[in-house]
Short mmCIF file of C-alpha atoms in Angstrom, two decimals:
data_model
loop_
_atom_site.label_atom_id
_atom_site.label_comp_id
_atom_site.label_asym_id
_atom_site.label_seq_id
_atom_site.Cartn_x
_atom_site.Cartn_y
_atom_site.Cartn_z
CA ASP N 1188 8.04 -15.86 4.76
CA ALA N 1189 5.61 -16.56 1.75
CA GLY N 1190 6.73 -14.01 0.06
CA VAL N 1191 4.81 -11.44 -1.47
CA ILE N 1192 1.02 -12.81 -1.90
CA GLN N 1193 -0.79 -11.60 -4.72
CA SER N 1194 -4.93 -11.72 -5.26
CA PRO N 1195 -6.30 -13.24 -7.74
CA ARG N 1196 -4.06 -15.39 -9.99
CA HIS N 1197 -6.49 -15.12 -12.40
CA GLU N 1198 -9.68 -12.19 -12.74
CA VAL N 1199 -11.69 -12.58 -16.31
CA THR N 1200 -14.05 -9.36 -16.81
CA GLU N 1201 -16.25 -7.98 -18.90
CA MET N 1202 -15.54 -4.51 -20.07
CA GLY N 1203 -17.13 -1.75 -18.17
CA GLN N 1204 -16.59 -3.28 -14.74
CA GLU N 1205 -14.36 -2.24 -11.98
CA VAL N 1206 -11.37 -5.01 -11.25
CA THR N 1207 -9.74 -4.54 -7.89
CA LEU N 1208 -6.10 -6.31 -7.49
CA ARG N 1209 -4.62 -6.94 -4.38
CA CYS N 1210 -1.05 -7.69 -2.57
CA LYS N 1211 0.18 -8.25 0.37
CA PRO N 1212 4.28 -7.69 0.56
CA ILE N 1213 6.73 -9.20 2.21
CA SER N 1214 6.76 -8.17 6.05
CA GLY N 1215 9.26 -5.39 6.76
CA HIS N 1216 9.69 -4.22 3.30
CA ASP N 1217 9.16 -0.14 3.03
CA TYR N 1218 8.87 -0.48 -0.88
CA LEU N 1219 6.16 -1.49 -3.37
CA PHE N 1220 5.87 -1.45 -6.62
CA TRP N 1221 3.23 -2.07 -9.28
CA TYR N 1222 4.30 -3.24 -12.30
CA ARG N 1223 2.06 -4.62 -16.03
CA GLN N 1224 3.67 -6.67 -18.27
CA THR N 1225 2.30 -7.04 -21.87
CA MET N 1226 3.75 -9.05 -24.75
CA MET N 1227 4.15 -5.44 -26.58
CA ARG N 1228 5.45 -3.27 -23.60
CA GLY N 1229 7.65 -5.75 -21.55
CA LEU N 1230 7.26 -4.76 -17.60
CA GLU N 1231 6.04 -1.54 -16.74
CA LEU N 1232 6.15 0.19 -13.55
CA LEU N 1233 2.88 1.38 -12.61
CA ILE N 1234 3.32 3.26 -9.31
CA TYR N 1235 5.09 2.38 -6.66
CA PHE N 1236 4.94 3.17 -2.50
CA ASN N 1237 7.54 3.76 0.10
CA ASN N 1238 6.67 3.24 3.90
CA ASN N 1239 2.46 3.30 2.22
CA VAL N 1240 3.03 6.50 0.38
CA PRO N 1241 3.21 6.84 -3.34
CA ILE N 1242 5.90 8.36 -4.47
CA ASP N 1243 5.94 8.10 -8.51
CA ASP N 1244 2.85 7.61 -10.46
CA SER N 1245 3.40 8.34 -13.45
CA GLY N 1246 3.41 5.19 -15.17
CA MET N 1247 0.04 4.53 -14.23
CA PRO N 1248 -1.57 4.79 -17.95
CA GLU N 1249 -5.12 7.07 -17.08
CA ASP N 1250 -7.88 8.46 -14.75
CA ARG N 1251 -9.10 4.89 -14.85
CA PHE N 1252 -6.57 3.09 -12.25
CA SER N 1253 -5.87 4.35 -8.55
CA ALA N 1254 -3.80 2.17 -6.77
CA LYS N 1255 -3.68 2.67 -2.33
CA MET N 1256 -1.98 1.38 0.18
CA PRO N 1257 -3.90 2.07 3.58
CA ASN N 1258 -1.10 -0.02 6.12
CA ALA N 1259 2.27 -1.79 5.44
CA SER N 1260 0.70 -4.88 5.04
CA PHE N 1261 -1.46 -4.58 1.77
CA SER N 1262 -2.07 -2.72 -0.96
CA THR N 1263 -4.35 -2.74 -4.38
CA LEU N 1264 -4.59 -1.69 -7.69
CA LYS N 1265 -8.16 -0.91 -9.11
CA ILE N 1266 -9.06 -0.21 -12.58
CA GLN N 1267 -12.96 1.45 -13.21
CA PRO N 1268 -14.28 1.08 -15.76
CA SER N 1269 -11.95 -1.73 -17.59
CA GLU N 1270 -11.14 -2.06 -20.89
CA PRO N 1271 -9.85 -5.22 -23.49
CA ARG N 1272 -6.28 -2.72 -23.44
CA ASP N 1273 -6.01 -3.31 -19.49
CA SER N 1274 -5.56 -6.80 -20.11
CA ALA N 1275 -2.21 -7.99 -18.79
CA VAL N 1276 0.22 -9.19 -16.31
CA TYR N 1277 0.26 -7.27 -13.05
CA PHE N 1278 2.73 -7.71 -10.69
CA CYS N 1279 3.13 -6.53 -7.14
CA ALA N 1280 7.04 -6.34 -6.13
CA SER N 1281 8.49 -5.28 -2.54
CA SER N 1282 11.60 -4.42 -1.01
CA PHE N 1283 13.34 -2.42 1.13
CA TYR N 1284 15.60 0.35 1.08
CA GLY N 1285 19.93 -0.73 0.49
CA ALA N 1286 17.93 -3.13 -1.01
CA ASP N 1287 20.42 -2.46 -4.62
CA GLY N 1288 17.98 -3.88 -6.92
CA LYS N 1289 16.39 -6.65 -5.76
CA ALA N 1290 12.90 -7.00 -5.59
CA PHE N 1291 10.68 -9.15 -4.63
CA PHE N 1292 7.59 -10.45 -7.38
CA GLY N 1293 4.59 -12.11 -6.06
CA GLN N 1294 2.78 -14.98 -8.97
CA GLY N 1295 1.16 -11.75 -10.51
CA THR N 1296 -2.51 -11.59 -11.21
CA ARG N 1297 -3.46 -12.08 -14.86
CA LEU N 1298 -6.15 -9.84 -16.47
CA THR N 1299 -8.65 -10.96 -18.76
CA VAL N 1300 -11.33 -8.14 -20.20
CA VAL N 1301 -13.59 -9.44 -22.57
CA GLN F 470 8.18 5.34 -21.73
CA GLN F 471 10.46 2.29 -22.32
CA GLN F 472 14.66 4.21 -20.23
CA VAL F 473 16.39 0.48 -21.17
CA LYS F 474 16.52 -1.02 -24.28
CA GLN F 475 17.31 -4.24 -24.88
CA SER F 476 18.09 -6.70 -27.54
CA PRO F 477 17.31 -9.30 -28.96
CA GLN F 478 13.59 -9.65 -28.51
CA SER F 479 14.17 -13.20 -28.71
CA LEU F 480 17.36 -15.61 -28.83
CA ILE F 481 17.55 -18.95 -29.73
CA VAL F 482 20.82 -21.40 -28.71
CA GLN F 483 22.26 -24.33 -28.65
CA LYS F 484 22.75 -26.30 -25.80
CA GLY F 485 26.70 -25.94 -24.98
CA GLY F 486 26.74 -22.21 -26.69
CA ILE F 487 26.97 -18.21 -25.49
CA SER F 488 23.65 -16.36 -24.67
CA ILE F 489 23.85 -13.09 -24.94
CA ILE F 490 21.51 -9.91 -24.81
CA ASN F 491 22.19 -6.32 -24.76
CA CYS F 492 20.97 -2.81 -23.00
CA ALA F 493 21.21 0.63 -23.59
CA TYR F 494 20.17 3.73 -21.14
CA GLU F 495 20.02 7.18 -21.86
CA ASN F 496 19.67 8.23 -18.41
CA THR F 497 22.92 9.20 -16.31
CA ALA F 498 20.95 8.91 -13.03
CA PHE F 499 20.43 4.91 -12.86
CA ASP F 500 22.84 3.67 -10.64
CA TYR F 501 22.45 0.13 -10.31
CA PHE F 502 22.26 -2.06 -13.05
CA PRO F 503 20.81 -5.93 -12.70
CA TRP F 504 19.53 -8.65 -13.99
CA TYR F 505 15.27 -10.93 -14.06
CA GLN F 506 15.24 -13.59 -15.05
CA GLN F 507 11.81 -15.23 -15.54
CA PHE F 508 10.41 -18.60 -16.10
CA PRO F 509 6.56 -19.20 -17.77
CA GLY F 510 3.61 -18.21 -14.73
CA LYS F 511 6.51 -16.91 -12.46
CA GLY F 512 7.31 -13.15 -11.12
CA PRO F 513 10.88 -12.15 -12.08
CA ALA F 514 13.37 -12.74 -10.06
CA LEU F 515 16.84 -11.20 -9.23
CA LEU F 516 19.79 -12.50 -11.56
CA ILE F 517 22.93 -10.57 -10.95
CA ALA F 518 23.34 -7.06 -11.06
CA ILE F 519 26.63 -4.73 -11.06
CA ARG F 520 26.70 -1.08 -10.76
CA PRO F 521 28.46 0.98 -12.69
CA ASP F 522 32.13 1.50 -11.42
CA VAL F 523 32.55 -1.80 -12.45
CA SER F 524 33.06 -3.01 -16.33
CA GLU F 525 32.11 -7.03 -15.40
CA LYS F 526 30.92 -8.98 -12.96
CA LYS F 527 30.50 -13.08 -12.82
CA GLU F 528 28.62 -15.65 -10.91
CA GLY F 529 28.84 -18.71 -12.12
CA ARG F 530 27.70 -18.94 -15.90
CA PHE F 531 26.38 -15.63 -15.45
CA THR F 532 28.40 -12.36 -16.37
CA ILE F 533 27.34 -8.84 -16.96
CA SER F 534 29.96 -6.42 -19.10
CA PHE F 535 29.26 -2.83 -18.25
CA ASN F 536 30.03 -0.41 -20.71
CA LYS F 537 29.94 2.89 -19.04
CA SER F 538 31.12 5.82 -21.23
CA ALA F 539 28.25 3.67 -23.73
CA LYS F 540 25.64 3.52 -21.56
CA GLN F 541 25.31 0.25 -22.92
CA PHE F 542 25.74 -3.28 -21.03
CA SER F 543 24.97 -6.85 -21.55
CA LEU F 544 24.03 -10.29 -19.57
CA HIS F 545 26.80 -13.33 -21.14
CA ILE F 546 25.14 -16.51 -20.68
CA MET F 547 28.32 -19.55 -21.08
CA ASP F 548 27.43 -23.05 -21.77
CA SER F 549 23.86 -22.26 -22.14
CA GLN F 550 21.06 -25.31 -20.89
CA PRO F 551 17.86 -26.14 -21.70
CA GLY F 552 17.17 -25.03 -17.94
CA ASP F 553 17.91 -21.95 -18.12
CA SER F 554 15.19 -21.04 -21.23
CA ALA F 555 13.79 -18.42 -19.88
CA THR F 556 12.86 -14.74 -20.31
CA TYR F 557 15.60 -12.40 -19.03
CA PHE F 558 15.51 -8.46 -18.09
CA CYS F 559 17.42 -6.05 -17.58
CA ALA F 560 16.75 -3.20 -14.86
CA ALA F 561 18.21 0.68 -14.87
CA LEU F 562 17.70 1.56 -10.52
CA TYR F 563 18.39 5.13 -9.00
CA ASN F 564 16.92 6.73 -6.44
CA ASN F 565 18.02 3.14 -4.34
CA ASN F 566 14.60 1.87 -5.32
CA ASP F 567 13.20 3.37 -8.99
CA MET F 568 13.42 0.60 -11.32
CA ARG F 569 12.60 0.37 -14.89
CA PHE F 570 13.18 -2.54 -16.83
CA GLY F 571 13.81 -3.72 -20.31
CA ALA F 572 11.23 -5.16 -23.05
CA GLY F 573 12.70 -8.66 -22.17
CA THR F 574 14.66 -11.35 -24.52
CA ARG F 575 12.77 -14.61 -24.35
CA LEU F 576 15.64 -17.16 -24.06
CA THR F 577 15.38 -20.33 -25.23
CA VAL F 578 17.91 -23.48 -25.14
CA LYS F 579 17.23 -26.22 -27.15
CA PRO F 580 18.94 -29.25 -26.52
#
């Protein structure tokens, strides 16, 4: 397996534009997580899914953020409209029941909003 | 929202020295405590983990110490090497997969 695949690796966009980040989890994993990493706040859990169903989205900063998982092999995180303070590295990770804390992270998407 | 507090923010250690990173938590529902290692440009990767019914776990040069009553745990890296230079995150887990991370510690091991 190629691991968790995220795209794009880098995204530069103008304030007010819509941004869509994509993630393909490891096949067979039934948990998918979206994290945001910044220097100030470290790794923050935004939302996670179990069997494609959102379980906890309390970390989503505001209504501008939305996440979907239409099937077991694909998820998106959308920001609309984007703001400069959304600039961060966004990680997708996948795991499975009984993994005991072992989550497999993608390479991340570095988002810059200018 | 930081449910796991981690310190220090950065750490510089000489080669061969001991690196110590500390974490504390409040939520007693946490039932598993992993540590992750992240190199620049990469996603975090699991390094070592411990359950709260164990006071210490060692894997090679890496040791986790756990104090359940104090709700604290720490990572010790013995004989630190320049290749250990990375950012380390402690984490706490509940509901089997709901994982919350500390803010991270940037470790630099000088040759």
